Structures are given as C-alpha cells and as structure tokens.
Amino acid sequence: MQILRGFHHPQTAEACALTIGNFDGVHRGHQAMLALLNSEARHRGVPSCVLTFEPHPRDYFAALHRKPELAPARIATLRDKLTELRKCGVDQCVILKFDARLSGQLPEAFIEEVLVQGLGAKYVLVGDDFRFGAKRAGDYAMLDSAGSRRGFDVARMNSYEVHGLRVSSSAVREALTRGDMAGAAALLGRPYSISGHVVHGRKLGRDLGFRTLNLRFAHWKPAAGGIFAVKVHGLGDTPLVGVANLGVRPSLDPRDVNGGRVLLETHCLQWPADLGPEGAYGKIIRVELLHKLHDELRYDGLDALKAGIARDCDAARAFFAATHAETRRQTTRDRI
C-alpha cells in the first residue's frame, strides 16, 4: 500500500475509487466497506484509495477550544491503522493534516479541490452518517449531486451489524473502556493489539525481577487502559504470553524517561533466552491485549509494586491455563 502525506505528490494516482473517514480501529464495518471499495476499484480499473485525517478532527477541535474532554479515546495508533488498511487490500492511503484550513473549507471546495482535482475520484463510497466540510455542512445528497455534475459515482453503505449490534468505532471504544476485550475482538474481527518499536525505559523492571518490553502509545488518551493478560508477537516463531500495563504508571516518579507518556509495558512470563538482556530494543512487536485483569493501581513503594506485579503474573498464568483447558475441552467435543 502506498502511503502519502497529502495529495500533491507525483506518486498520487491519477484516478481512484475513494472512501473517506478516520477509520480508527479498522473494525468489521470498515472492513466490509473496504471490501466493497476494492471490488468497485477493480471493476473500474483504478486503484482503491482511503482518505483519512491526522489528527482526528475531534482532537483538533478539542485542542482549539481547550476542552480535552471533547477528544475521542483513540483505539489505534497511526501505525496500526495503516497496517490494518494494508491487510484489507487498500492500494493507496492519503493522510490529510486536519488543521484550520481544512476545518474551514467549504464542502463545495472540498469536493472540487480534494476529491476531483487532488485525487481524481471516479467513485466515492461513504458511510450512512457521513458529513464533511466547514461546520459539517456537506452531506450525502450534496456529494451525490456534485458527482452527477463532475463525473464521479457516489455510493452510501449502511451500518454493519454483528448480532444486532451496530459496529462502530464508538462501540469499540466503549468495549475497550469497560475492559470487555472479547466484545472488542468481536467488533474488530481480531484481538485488540498495539504494535511498535521496543524503546528504552528506566530499567526498573529488570531491577525488580520483571523485565519489560516498552511500547509508546502515540496518543495521550487510549481507549483501553489497565493491566492485561497478553500475547507478544515478533520475538520468535511462536507468540509469548505475558502481562502488560497500558497507561501512565502512577507508581513511578518524574525521573521515568517516559514520564507523562502513555506506555505499554509488557513482561513476558518466559523471557526468550536467545534475546539476552538487550536483544529486543528496536524490534517491532505486536501485543494482543486478551483479558483485562484490573485498572492501574498506585503502590506505596517498590516492594508493594513488586508484590503487585507478581500477583498480576499469577493472574495471567491462571487466565492462560484456563484458556488452554477450555481449548482442549472444545477440541475433545469436536472430535466426538
């Protein structure tokens, strides 16, 4: 998949089948839309293209009005969103910076400057609640009318449902916020995960006897948070089980080199011997958050923190043992 910041590039396709949105999480509703987009692109002989925004428009307005509560909790980092878009077979992703100019652009100007002149859209697919342009004045009817005049087809996709539940980024956020990882996985079509480069920390974990793999979550407000039983991919042929903390580490002091940043700290229950103490740094790993154990806790001192981590490791082992036992029972039932 070709990734472009803006559309003023020689590499930008001359024509495309286009969809527009934030695509936070790339959930099953997004996946169904992208499958339709790819089909329409092949039918027309043009590449499929996703137009997305960074920052999220609601992040921009929250900062503009100094009301952080208006910003939505973020499901995925930009890296993870792009990874999932690539898995869905998208040919090109154009990332537009959402700023004062874009937020104030009239719907008619957005259609002409971005969709027609910038991206050469021949087909535009949007969701049933799609709005665009300054003050969200543009809607499907306006887009459809413009398409008739400017020579591109417009289609609208209705909501996607799973077991009667409308699949949306809001529904995924709600599931993650309440720690319902199975519910989030059902909406996403896969376990919820976070990926990134392993970065250095204070090395406090190894001093406590619990070496950790640290990933930065680029947004300040993740949809999920707390302590989780996890699986780590990217450090060998098979995933490693572990326990992870996603959050701001309330028990640590300002000397933490990642102080103030959201961090995913993962302790593998069995550290790969071939990695050695420094072998994971700089590697890209993916951590699946499978089961929430509890919210972040503040501990009074390092001894209390060490004891708390030990309890979390025991709880994670119990979760994986129960999961393994249930898998074996299911396999036995299937054979009968």
Coordinates of N, CA, C and O in Angstrom, one line a residue, residues 65-129:
H65 N -10.5 24.5 21.3 CA -11.4 25.1 22.3 C -10.9 24.8 23.8 O -11.6 25.1 24.7
R66 N -9.7 24.2 23.9 CA -9.1 23.8 25.2 C -10.1 23.0 26.0 O -10.2 23.3 27.2
K67 N -10.7 22.0 25.4 CA -11.6 21.1 26.1 C -11.2 19.7 25.8 O -11.8 19.1 24.9
P68 N -10.2 19.2 26.5 CA -9.7 17.8 26.2 C -10.7 16.8 26.3 O -10.6 15.7 25.6
E69 N -11.8 17.0 27.0 CA -12.8 16.0 27.2 C -13.6 15.8 25.9 O -14.3 14.7 25.7
L70 N -13.5 16.7 24.9 CA -14.1 16.5 23.6 C -13.4 15.5 22.7 O -13.9 15.0 21.7
A71 N -12.1 15.3 23.0 CA -11.3 14.4 22.2 C -11.7 12.9 22.4 O -11.9 12.5 23.5
P72 N -11.9 12.2 21.3 CA -12.3 10.8 21.5 C -11.1 10.0 22.0 O -10.0 10.3 21.6
A73 N -11.4 8.9 22.8 CA -10.3 8.0 23.1 C -9.9 7.3 21.8 O -10.7 7.0 21.0
R74 N -8.6 7.1 21.7 CA -8.0 6.6 20.5 C -7.9 5.1 20.6 O -7.3 4.5 21.5
I75 N -8.4 4.4 19.6 CA -8.3 2.9 19.5 C -7.0 2.5 19.1 O -6.3 1.6 19.7
A76 N -6.5 3.1 17.9 CA -5.3 2.6 17.3 C -4.3 3.7 17.1 O -4.7 4.9 16.8
T77 N -3.1 3.4 17.1 CA -2.1 4.4 16.6 C -2.1 4.5 15.1 O -2.7 3.6 14.4
L78 N -1.5 5.5 14.5 CA -1.5 5.6 13.1 C -0.8 4.4 12.5 O -1.3 3.9 11.4
R79 N 0.3 3.9 13.1 CA 0.9 2.7 12.6 C 0.0 1.5 12.4 O -0.1 0.9 11.4
D80 N -0.8 1.3 13.5 CA -1.7 0.1 13.5 C -2.8 0.3 12.5 O -3.3 -0.6 11.9
K81 N -3.3 1.6 12.4 CA -4.4 1.8 11.4 C -3.9 1.5 10.0 O -4.6 0.9 9.2
L82 N -2.7 2.0 9.7 CA -2.2 1.8 8.3 C -1.9 0.3 8.1 O -2.1 -0.2 7.0
T83 N -1.4 -0.4 9.1 CA -1.2 -1.8 9.0 C -2.5 -2.6 8.6 O -2.5 -3.4 7.7
E84 N -3.6 -2.2 9.3 CA -4.9 -2.9 9.0 C -5.4 -2.5 7.7 O -6.0 -3.3 7.0
L85 N -5.3 -1.3 7.3 CA -5.7 -0.8 5.9 C -5.0 -1.6 4.9 O -5.6 -2.1 3.9
R86 N -3.7 -1.8 5.1 CA -2.9 -2.6 4.1 C -3.4 -4.1 4.1 O -3.5 -4.7 3.0
K87 N -3.7 -4.7 5.2 CA -4.2 -6.0 5.3 C -5.6 -6.1 4.5 O -5.9 -7.2 4.0
C88 N -6.3 -5.0 4.5 CA -7.6 -5.0 3.8 C -7.5 -4.9 2.3 O -8.5 -4.8 1.6
G89 N -6.2 -4.8 1.8 CA -6.0 -4.7 0.4 C -6.1 -3.3 -0.3 O -6.2 -3.2 -1.5
V90 N -6.1 -2.3 0.5 CA -6.1 -0.9 0.0 C -4.8 -0.6 -0.8 O -3.7 -1.0 -0.3
D91 N -5.0 0.0 -1.9 CA -3.8 0.3 -2.8 C -3.1 1.6 -2.3 O -1.9 1.7 -2.4
Q92 N -3.9 2.6 -1.9 CA -3.3 3.9 -1.6 C -4.0 4.5 -0.4 O -5.2 4.5 -0.3
C93 N -3.2 5.1 0.5 CA -3.8 5.8 1.6 C -3.2 7.2 1.6 O -2.0 7.4 1.7
V94 N -4.1 8.2 1.6 CA -3.7 9.6 1.6 C -4.1 10.2 3.0 O -5.2 10.1 3.4
I95 N -3.1 10.7 3.7 CA -3.3 11.3 5.1 C -3.3 12.8 4.9 O -2.3 13.4 4.5
L96 N -4.4 13.4 5.3 CA -4.5 14.9 5.2 C -4.4 15.4 6.7 O -5.0 14.9 7.6
K97 N -3.6 16.4 6.8 CA -3.5 17.1 8.1 C -4.7 17.9 8.4 O -5.1 18.8 7.6
F98 N -5.4 17.6 9.5 CA -6.6 18.3 9.8 C -6.2 19.6 10.6 O -5.8 19.5 11.7
D99 N -6.4 20.7 10.0 CA -5.9 22.0 10.6 C -7.0 23.0 10.3 O -8.1 22.7 9.8
A100 N -6.6 24.3 10.6 CA -7.6 25.4 10.4 C -8.1 25.5 9.0 O -9.3 25.7 8.8
R101 N -7.2 25.3 8.0 CA -7.6 25.5 6.6 C -8.6 24.4 6.3 O -9.6 24.7 5.7
L102 N -8.3 23.2 6.6 CA -9.2 22.1 6.2 C -10.5 22.2 7.0 O -11.6 21.9 6.4
S103 N -10.5 22.5 8.3 CA -11.7 22.6 9.0 C -12.6 23.7 8.5 O -13.8 23.6 8.7
G104 N -12.0 24.7 7.9 CA -12.8 25.9 7.4 C -13.2 25.8 5.9 O -13.9 26.7 5.4
Q105 N -12.8 24.7 5.3 CA -13.0 24.6 3.9 C -14.5 24.2 3.6 O -15.1 23.3 4.2
L106 N -15.1 25.0 2.7 CA -16.5 24.8 2.3 C -16.7 23.4 1.7 O -15.7 22.9 1.0
P107 N -17.8 22.8 1.8 CA -18.0 21.4 1.2 C -17.8 21.4 -0.3 O -17.2 20.5 -0.8
E108 N -18.2 22.5 -1.0 CA -18.1 22.5 -2.4 C -16.6 22.6 -2.8 O -16.1 22.0 -3.8
A109 N -15.8 23.4 -2.0 CA -14.4 23.5 -2.3 C -13.7 22.1 -2.0 O -12.7 21.8 -2.7
F110 N -14.1 21.5 -0.9 CA -13.5 20.1 -0.6 C -13.7 19.2 -1.8 O -12.8 18.4 -2.2
I111 N -14.9 19.2 -2.3 CA -15.2 18.3 -3.4 C -14.3 18.6 -4.6 O -13.7 17.7 -5.2
E112 N -14.2 19.9 -5.0 CA -13.5 20.3 -6.2 C -12.0 20.1 -6.0 O -11.3 19.5 -6.8
E113 N -11.5 20.7 -4.9 CA -10.0 20.7 -4.7 C -9.4 19.4 -4.3 O -8.3 19.0 -4.7
V114 N -10.1 18.7 -3.4 CA -9.6 17.4 -2.9 C -10.0 16.2 -3.7 O -9.2 15.5 -4.2
L115 N -11.3 16.0 -3.8 CA -11.8 14.8 -4.5 C -11.6 14.8 -6.0 O -11.1 13.8 -6.5
V116 N -11.9 15.9 -6.7 CA -11.8 16.0 -8.1 C -10.4 16.3 -8.6 O -9.7 15.5 -9.3
Q117 N -9.8 17.4 -8.2 CA -8.5 17.8 -8.7 C -7.4 17.1 -8.0 O -6.4 16.7 -8.6
G118 N -7.5 16.9 -6.7 CA -6.4 16.3 -5.9 C -6.3 14.8 -6.1 O -5.2 14.3 -6.3
L119 N -7.4 14.1 -6.1 CA -7.4 12.6 -6.1 C -8.0 12.0 -7.3 O -7.9 10.8 -7.5
G120 N -8.7 12.8 -8.2 CA -9.3 12.2 -9.4 C -10.3 11.1 -9.1 O -10.3 10.1 -9.8
A121 N -11.1 11.3 -8.1 CA -12.1 10.3 -7.7 C -13.0 10.0 -8.8 O -13.7 10.9 -9.4
K122 N -13.2 8.7 -9.1 CA -14.2 8.2 -10.1 C -15.4 7.5 -9.4 O -16.4 7.3 -10.0
Y123 N -15.1 7.2 -8.2 CA -16.2 6.5 -7.3 C -15.9 6.9 -5.9 O -14.7 6.9 -5.5
V124 N -16.9 7.3 -5.2 CA -16.7 7.7 -3.8 C -17.7 6.9 -2.9 O -18.9 7.0 -3.2
L125 N -17.2 6.2 -2.0 CA -18.0 5.4 -1.1 C -18.0 6.0 0.3 O -16.9 6.2 0.9
V126 N -19.1 6.3 0.9 CA -19.2 6.9 2.3 C -20.1 6.1 3.2 O -20.9 5.3 2.7
G127 N -20.0 6.3 4.5 CA -20.9 5.7 5.4 C -22.2 6.4 5.5 O -22.4 7.5 4.9
D128 N -23.2 5.8 6.2 CA -24.5 6.4 6.2 C -24.6 7.6 7.1 O -25.6 8.4 7.0
D129 N -23.6 8.0 7.9 CA -23.6 9.2 8.7 C -22.6 10.2 8.2 O -22.2 11.0 9.0

